[in-house]
Coordinates of C-alpha atoms in Angstrom, one line a residue:
M25 CA 115.3 131.4 83.8
T26 CA 111.6 130.8 84.3
V27 CA 108.7 132.5 82.5
V28 CA 106.0 133.5 84.8
F29 CA 102.6 134.2 83.3
A30 CA 100.7 136.6 85.6
P31 CA 98.4 139.6 85.2
T32 CA 101.1 142.1 86.2
A33 CA 104.8 142.2 86.7
R34 CA 104.2 142.8 90.4
D35 CA 102.2 139.5 90.6
A36 CA 105.0 137.7 88.9
E37 CA 107.7 139.1 91.1
R38 CA 106.5 137.1 94.1
F39 CA 107.7 133.9 92.4
R40 CA 111.3 135.1 92.1
F41 CA 112.0 134.3 95.8
T42 CA 110.0 131.1 95.8
L43 CA 111.7 129.6 92.8
A44 CA 115.1 131.1 93.7
T45 CA 115.9 131.9 90.1
D46 CA 115.6 134.7 87.6
I47 CA 112.2 135.1 86.1
T48 CA 110.8 136.6 82.9
P49 CA 107.3 138.1 83.7
V50 CA 104.7 138.1 80.9
A51 CA 101.2 139.5 81.3
S52 CA 99.5 138.4 78.1
V53 CA 99.4 135.5 75.6
T54 CA 101.2 137.7 73.1
E55 CA 104.0 138.4 75.5
L56 CA 104.3 134.8 76.3
E57 CA 104.5 133.8 72.6
D58 CA 107.1 136.4 71.9
T59 CA 109.2 135.4 74.8
L60 CA 109.2 131.7 74.0
A61 CA 109.8 132.5 70.3
A62 CA 112.9 134.5 71.2
N63 CA 114.2 131.9 73.7
A64 CA 114.2 128.5 72.1
E65 CA 115.9 126.9 75.1
E66 CA 113.2 128.2 77.6
N67 CA 111.3 125.1 78.8
L68 CA 109.3 126.2 81.9
V69 CA 106.2 128.4 82.3
V70 CA 104.6 129.0 85.7
V71 CA 101.0 130.2 85.4
S72 CA 99.5 132.4 88.1
P73 CA 96.2 131.4 89.6
D74 CA 94.7 134.7 88.3
I75 CA 95.0 133.7 84.7
D76 CA 91.7 132.7 83.2
W77 CA 91.4 128.9 83.0
R78 CA 90.2 128.8 79.4
V79 CA 93.3 130.8 78.4
V80 CA 95.5 128.4 80.3
L81 CA 94.1 125.4 78.5
D82 CA 94.2 127.0 75.1
V83 CA 97.9 128.1 75.4
A84 CA 99.0 124.8 76.9
E85 CA 97.3 122.8 74.2
R86 CA 98.9 124.9 71.4
Y87 CA 102.4 124.5 72.9
R88 CA 101.9 120.9 73.5
V89 CA 102.0 120.5 69.8
A90 CA 104.3 123.3 68.8
R91 CA 106.8 123.0 71.6
P92 CA 106.3 119.8 73.6
D93 CA 109.5 120.5 75.5
V94 CA 107.9 123.5 77.3
G95 CA 106.3 122.5 80.6
F96 CA 103.3 124.4 82.0
I97 CA 103.0 124.4 85.8
V98 CA 99.6 125.9 86.8
L99 CA 98.7 127.2 90.2
R100 CA 95.1 127.1 91.3
R101 CA 93.3 127.8 94.6
R102 CA 91.0 124.8 94.1
M103 CA 90.6 122.1 91.5
D104 CA 88.0 119.4 90.7
V105 CA 88.6 116.1 88.9
A106 CA 87.0 117.3 85.7
S107 CA 89.3 120.3 85.5
L108 CA 92.3 118.1 86.3
T109 CA 91.4 115.9 83.4
Q110 CA 91.1 119.0 81.2
A111 CA 94.6 120.0 82.3
I112 CA 96.1 116.7 81.4
R113 CA 94.4 116.6 78.1
A114 CA 95.6 120.1 77.3
G115 CA 99.2 119.2 78.1
V116 CA 99.6 120.9 81.5
R117 CA 102.5 119.2 83.3
E118 CA 101.3 119.7 86.9
V119 CA 98.6 121.6 88.8
V120 CA 99.7 122.9 92.2
D121 CA 97.9 124.4 95.1
T122 CA 98.6 128.2 95.3
D123 CA 99.8 128.1 98.9
D124 CA 102.1 125.1 98.6
A125 CA 105.5 126.7 97.8
A126 CA 107.4 123.4 98.3
A127 CA 105.2 121.6 95.9
L128 CA 105.7 124.4 93.3
V129 CA 109.5 124.1 93.5
E130 CA 109.3 120.3 93.2
A131 CA 106.9 120.5 90.3
C132 CA 109.2 122.9 88.4
R133 CA 112.2 120.7 89.0
R134 CA 110.4 117.6 87.7
S135 CA 109.1 119.5 84.7
Q136 CA 112.6 120.6 83.7
E137 CA 113.8 117.1 84.0
V138 CA 110.9 115.9 81.8
S139 CA 111.8 118.6 79.2
S140 CA 115.4 117.5 79.2
R141 CA 114.4 113.8 78.7
L142 CA 111.8 114.7 76.0
V143 CA 114.5 116.4 74.0
K144 CA 116.7 113.3 74.3
S145 CA 113.8 111.1 73.5
T146 CA 113.0 113.1 70.3
Q147 CA 116.7 112.7 69.3
A148 CA 116.5 109.0 70.0
A149 CA 113.3 108.6 67.9
R150 CA 115.2 109.7 64.9
S151 CA 117.5 106.7 65.1
P152 CA 116.7 103.5 63.3
H153 CA 115.3 101.9 66.5
L154 CA 111.9 103.5 66.6
R155 CA 110.0 100.9 68.5
G156 CA 110.6 99.1 71.8
R157 CA 110.0 95.4 72.3
L158 CA 106.8 94.0 73.9
I159 CA 106.9 91.0 76.3
T160 CA 103.6 89.5 77.5
V161 CA 103.6 87.4 80.7
F162 CA 100.7 84.9 80.6
S163 CA 99.3 81.9 82.2
P164 CA 95.8 80.4 81.9
K165 CA 95.8 79.6 85.6
G166 CA 95.9 82.0 88.5
G167 CA 98.5 81.7 91.2
T168 CA 101.4 80.6 89.1
G169 CA 103.5 83.8 89.6
K170 CA 102.8 86.0 86.6
T171 CA 103.0 89.2 88.6
M172 CA 106.1 88.0 90.4
L173 CA 107.8 87.3 87.1
A174 CA 106.6 90.5 85.4
T175 CA 107.7 92.8 88.3
N176 CA 111.1 91.1 88.9
L177 CA 111.8 90.9 85.2
A178 CA 111.0 94.6 84.8
V179 CA 113.4 95.5 87.6
A180 CA 116.1 93.2 86.2
L181 CA 115.9 94.8 82.7
A182 CA 115.8 98.3 84.1
K183 CA 119.1 97.4 86.0
Q184 CA 120.6 96.6 82.6
Q185 CA 119.8 100.1 81.5
F186 CA 116.8 99.3 79.4
R187 CA 114.1 102.0 79.5
T188 CA 111.4 99.7 80.8
C189 CA 107.6 100.1 81.4
L190 CA 105.4 97.6 83.2
I191 CA 101.7 97.7 82.4
D192 CA 99.1 95.8 84.4
L193 CA 96.4 94.4 82.0
D194 CA 94.7 92.4 84.7
L195 CA 92.1 95.1 84.6
Q196 CA 89.8 93.7 87.3
F197 CA 92.1 92.2 89.9
G198 CA 95.7 93.3 89.0
D199 CA 98.3 93.1 91.7
V200 CA 101.2 95.0 90.2
A201 CA 100.7 98.1 92.3
I202 CA 100.3 96.0 95.5
A203 CA 103.4 94.0 94.7
L204 CA 105.5 97.1 94.3
R205 CA 103.7 99.0 97.1
L206 CA 102.7 101.8 94.7
E207 CA 99.8 104.2 95.3
P208 CA 97.9 104.0 92.0
T209 CA 97.0 107.6 91.7
R210 CA 96.8 107.1 87.9
T211 CA 95.8 103.9 86.1
T212 CA 94.8 102.7 82.7
A213 CA 91.3 103.9 83.5
D214 CA 92.5 107.5 83.4
A215 CA 93.3 107.0 79.7
L216 CA 89.5 106.9 79.1
G217 CA 89.1 110.6 79.7
L218 CA 91.9 111.4 77.2
R219 CA 90.1 109.9 74.2
D220 CA 92.1 110.7 71.1
A221 CA 94.7 112.8 72.9
I222 CA 96.9 110.0 74.0
D223 CA 100.3 111.1 73.0
E224 CA 103.7 111.0 74.6
H225 CA 102.9 113.8 77.0
A226 CA 99.6 112.2 78.1
L227 CA 101.3 108.8 78.6
T228 CA 104.0 110.4 80.7
S229 CA 101.4 112.0 82.9
L230 CA 99.8 108.6 83.5
L231 CA 102.9 106.6 84.4
L232 CA 104.1 106.1 88.0
P233 CA 107.9 106.1 88.7
Y234 CA 109.3 103.0 90.5
R235 CA 113.0 102.9 90.0
T236 CA 115.6 104.4 87.6
N237 CA 114.6 103.3 84.0
L238 CA 111.4 101.8 85.2
S239 CA 107.8 103.2 85.2
V240 CA 104.5 101.5 85.8
L241 CA 101.0 101.8 84.5
P242 CA 98.7 100.1 87.0
G243 CA 95.3 98.6 86.3
P244 CA 92.1 100.3 87.5
T245 CA 91.4 100.5 91.2
R246 CA 87.7 99.8 90.5
P247 CA 87.0 96.5 88.8
A248 CA 83.9 97.9 87.1
D249 CA 86.2 100.2 85.0
A250 CA 87.6 97.2 83.2
E251 CA 84.6 96.9 80.9
F252 CA 85.3 100.3 79.4
I253 CA 88.9 99.6 78.5
T254 CA 88.8 98.2 75.0
A255 CA 91.3 96.3 72.9
D256 CA 91.6 99.4 70.7
L257 CA 92.5 101.6 73.7
V258 CA 95.1 98.9 74.8
T259 CA 96.6 99.1 71.3
T260 CA 96.9 102.9 71.5
L261 CA 98.5 102.7 75.0
L262 CA 101.0 100.0 74.0
D263 CA 101.9 101.7 70.7
G264 CA 102.6 104.9 72.6
L265 CA 104.6 103.2 75.4
L266 CA 106.7 101.2 72.8
A267 CA 107.7 104.5 71.2
M268 CA 109.0 105.8 74.6
H269 CA 110.7 102.7 76.0
D270 CA 113.2 99.9 75.0
V271 CA 110.9 97.3 76.5
V272 CA 107.3 97.1 77.7
I273 CA 106.3 94.2 79.9
V274 CA 102.6 93.2 80.2
D275 CA 101.1 91.4 83.2
T276 CA 97.9 89.7 82.3
P277 CA 94.8 88.0 83.8
P278 CA 94.4 84.2 83.5
A279 CA 92.1 84.5 80.5
F280 CA 92.2 84.8 76.7
N281 CA 90.1 88.0 76.6
D282 CA 90.1 90.8 74.0
T283 CA 92.8 92.9 75.7
V284 CA 95.1 90.0 76.3
L285 CA 94.7 88.8 72.7
R286 CA 95.6 92.3 71.5
A287 CA 98.7 92.3 73.7
L288 CA 99.7 88.9 72.4
D289 CA 99.1 90.1 68.8
M290 CA 101.6 93.0 69.4
S291 CA 104.2 91.0 71.4
D292 CA 107.7 90.1 70.4
V293 CA 107.9 87.5 73.2
H294 CA 105.2 85.4 74.9
L295 CA 106.4 84.2 78.4
L296 CA 104.1 81.5 79.6
I297 CA 104.6 80.6 83.3
T298 CA 103.6 77.4 85.0
T299 CA 104.1 75.6 88.3
P300 CA 105.1 71.9 88.5
D301 CA 101.7 70.5 89.2
L302 CA 99.5 68.7 86.8
A303 CA 96.6 71.2 86.9
S304 CA 98.9 74.1 86.0
L305 CA 100.9 72.1 83.4
K306 CA 97.7 70.9 81.6
S307 CA 96.3 74.4 81.6
V308 CA 99.4 75.7 79.9
R309 CA 99.3 72.8 77.4
V310 CA 95.8 73.9 76.5
A311 CA 97.0 77.5 76.2
L312 CA 99.8 76.4 73.9
D313 CA 97.3 74.6 71.7
T314 CA 95.2 77.7 71.7
L315 CA 98.1 79.9 70.6
N316 CA 98.9 77.4 67.8
A317 CA 95.2 77.5 66.7
L318 CA 95.3 81.3 66.7
G319 CA 98.3 81.3 64.4
Y320 CA 100.9 82.7 66.8
P321 CA 104.4 81.6 65.8
A322 CA 106.1 79.1 68.2
S323 CA 109.3 81.1 67.8
K324 CA 107.9 83.8 70.1
R325 CA 107.1 81.4 72.8
Q326 CA 109.0 80.6 76.0
V327 CA 107.8 78.5 79.0
I328 CA 109.0 79.4 82.5
L329 CA 108.7 76.8 85.3
N330 CA 108.1 78.6 88.6
R331 CA 108.5 77.2 92.1
D332 CA 110.7 74.4 90.7
E333 CA 111.5 71.7 93.3
S334 CA 112.9 68.3 93.4
N335 CA 110.9 65.3 94.8
I336 CA 107.6 66.5 93.4
G337 CA 106.8 63.3 91.6
L338 CA 107.3 64.7 88.1
T339 CA 110.6 64.4 86.2
Q340 CA 111.8 66.9 83.6
G341 CA 110.8 64.3 81.0
D342 CA 107.3 64.1 82.4
I343 CA 106.9 67.9 82.2
R344 CA 108.2 68.0 78.7
D345 CA 105.8 65.3 77.6
I346 CA 102.9 67.1 79.2
L347 CA 103.7 70.4 77.5
H348 CA 105.0 69.0 74.2
M349 CA 107.9 71.4 74.4
P350 CA 110.9 72.0 76.7
I351 CA 111.1 74.4 79.6
T352 CA 113.0 77.5 78.7
A353 CA 113.9 78.5 82.3
R354 CA 113.3 77.5 85.9
I355 CA 112.7 79.6 88.9
P356 CA 113.2 77.7 92.2
A357 CA 110.7 77.7 95.1
H358 CA 112.1 80.0 97.8
R359 CA 110.8 82.0 100.8
D360 CA 112.5 85.1 99.4
V361 CA 109.6 85.7 97.1
V362 CA 107.1 86.0 99.9
L363 CA 109.5 88.1 102.0
A364 CA 109.9 90.5 99.2
L365 CA 106.2 90.7 98.4
N366 CA 105.4 91.4 102.1
H367 CA 107.9 94.3 102.0
G368 CA 106.4 95.7 98.8
T369 CA 109.5 95.1 96.7
T370 CA 111.0 92.5 94.3
V371 CA 113.4 89.7 95.1
V372 CA 115.8 91.1 92.4
E373 CA 116.1 94.3 94.5
S374 CA 115.9 92.9 98.1
N375 CA 118.2 90.0 97.6
P376 CA 120.2 89.9 94.3
R377 CA 122.0 86.8 95.4
S378 CA 118.9 84.8 96.0
P379 CA 118.5 81.7 93.7
V380 CA 115.2 83.3 92.5
S381 CA 117.0 86.6 91.6
R382 CA 119.8 84.7 89.8
S383 CA 117.2 82.7 87.8
I384 CA 115.3 85.9 86.7
T385 CA 118.5 87.7 85.9
R386 CA 119.4 84.9 83.6
I387 CA 116.0 85.2 81.9
A388 CA 116.6 88.9 81.5
N389 CA 120.1 88.3 80.1
D390 CA 118.6 85.9 77.5
L391 CA 115.9 88.4 76.6
S392 CA 118.5 91.1 76.1
T393 CA 119.8 89.4 73.0
I394 CA 116.3 90.0 71.5
L395 CA 116.0 93.5 72.9
G396 CA 119.3 94.7 71.6
T397 CA 121.3 97.6 73.0
P398 CA 119.6 99.9 75.5
A399 CA 118.9 103.3 73.8
G400 CA 121.8 105.4 75.1
A401 CA 121.8 103.5 78.4
A402 CA 119.9 106.5 79.7
E403 CA 117.3 106.9 82.4
A404 CA 113.6 106.6 81.5
I405 CA 111.8 109.8 81.1
P406 CA 110.8 110.9 84.7
V407 CA 107.1 110.8 85.5
T408 CA 105.4 113.8 86.9
E409 CA 102.3 114.1 88.9
V410 CA 99.2 116.3 88.4
T411 CA 98.5 117.2 92.0
V412 CA 96.7 119.8 94.0
G413 CA 97.3 120.3 97.7

């Protein structure tokens, strides 16, 4: 059953046919409160476009705290960006164009899925494992394959039933959305408008779904927005994402800036990636010295050799001598990487038997000993969109 908040019962009745379900019409805030109080399992409220916007925001914000499992789907005849931001901040799940019946049905379906997963997430949060693990993929040199490793590793861990989130902290020139062929309708820049209201619901509204158990938070679409995303905001985002997922993977720019250092501070694992050329290897050597100087424990550190080939003029001993530490894993050079990228997917998905896929799967298997058991081997909380036709 769905609660329909409309000025009159007659206004509410038109939703019965559209939603193809029984409805409970309510015409005032008091009726809505009484109905939800009497029906603890009710988790969906559809709000008519004729309800005052200030009333909508007030009610949604109160229930966001009191009953986060209740989803508010709001219909509006027109909507501007400022109002959409208000809606997200207040806890509205989705805003839908009044005349788009199909969008309303889909929004309601997604909202009920979110409610179901929120209940499960709340139950899981009561278990001893309250925080996911954070893995930061880093290289001081561009072009080594950070994004390739981050995206493929995220997919590999999601396949192992870990609730996984991939966040792009290359805030000016991040490629995660491009690599996965995602339309970045929401990015880290949208968190700026939420200010102190970044809770689980707000984070859920920012994430983009990619595959089962895997969601993505892309970097800003405008490089200029990067300067407004502070290390403190990154801390807030990562803390929230870690509370919702088994593992969060961070893709980074080739620089030790404030946001990267904050991610490294919070990380359980540092994956440094290099290619088998002197310039890249020496850059990673400098990065390792920097990590030592900053006091990061070597036990967190793993070095991945990407595009590994024979006959390159460097032996395994040469590479170890340059880095002053052994290589943890090797990913072979293979055309499958470029083929997958050009198709907007990952090698792990497009060709699981590829030597590259097998190498990354082995890395994921090794990391799973650190990550522990996936929480319930359940799907990640589905991500909903705030849209208006």
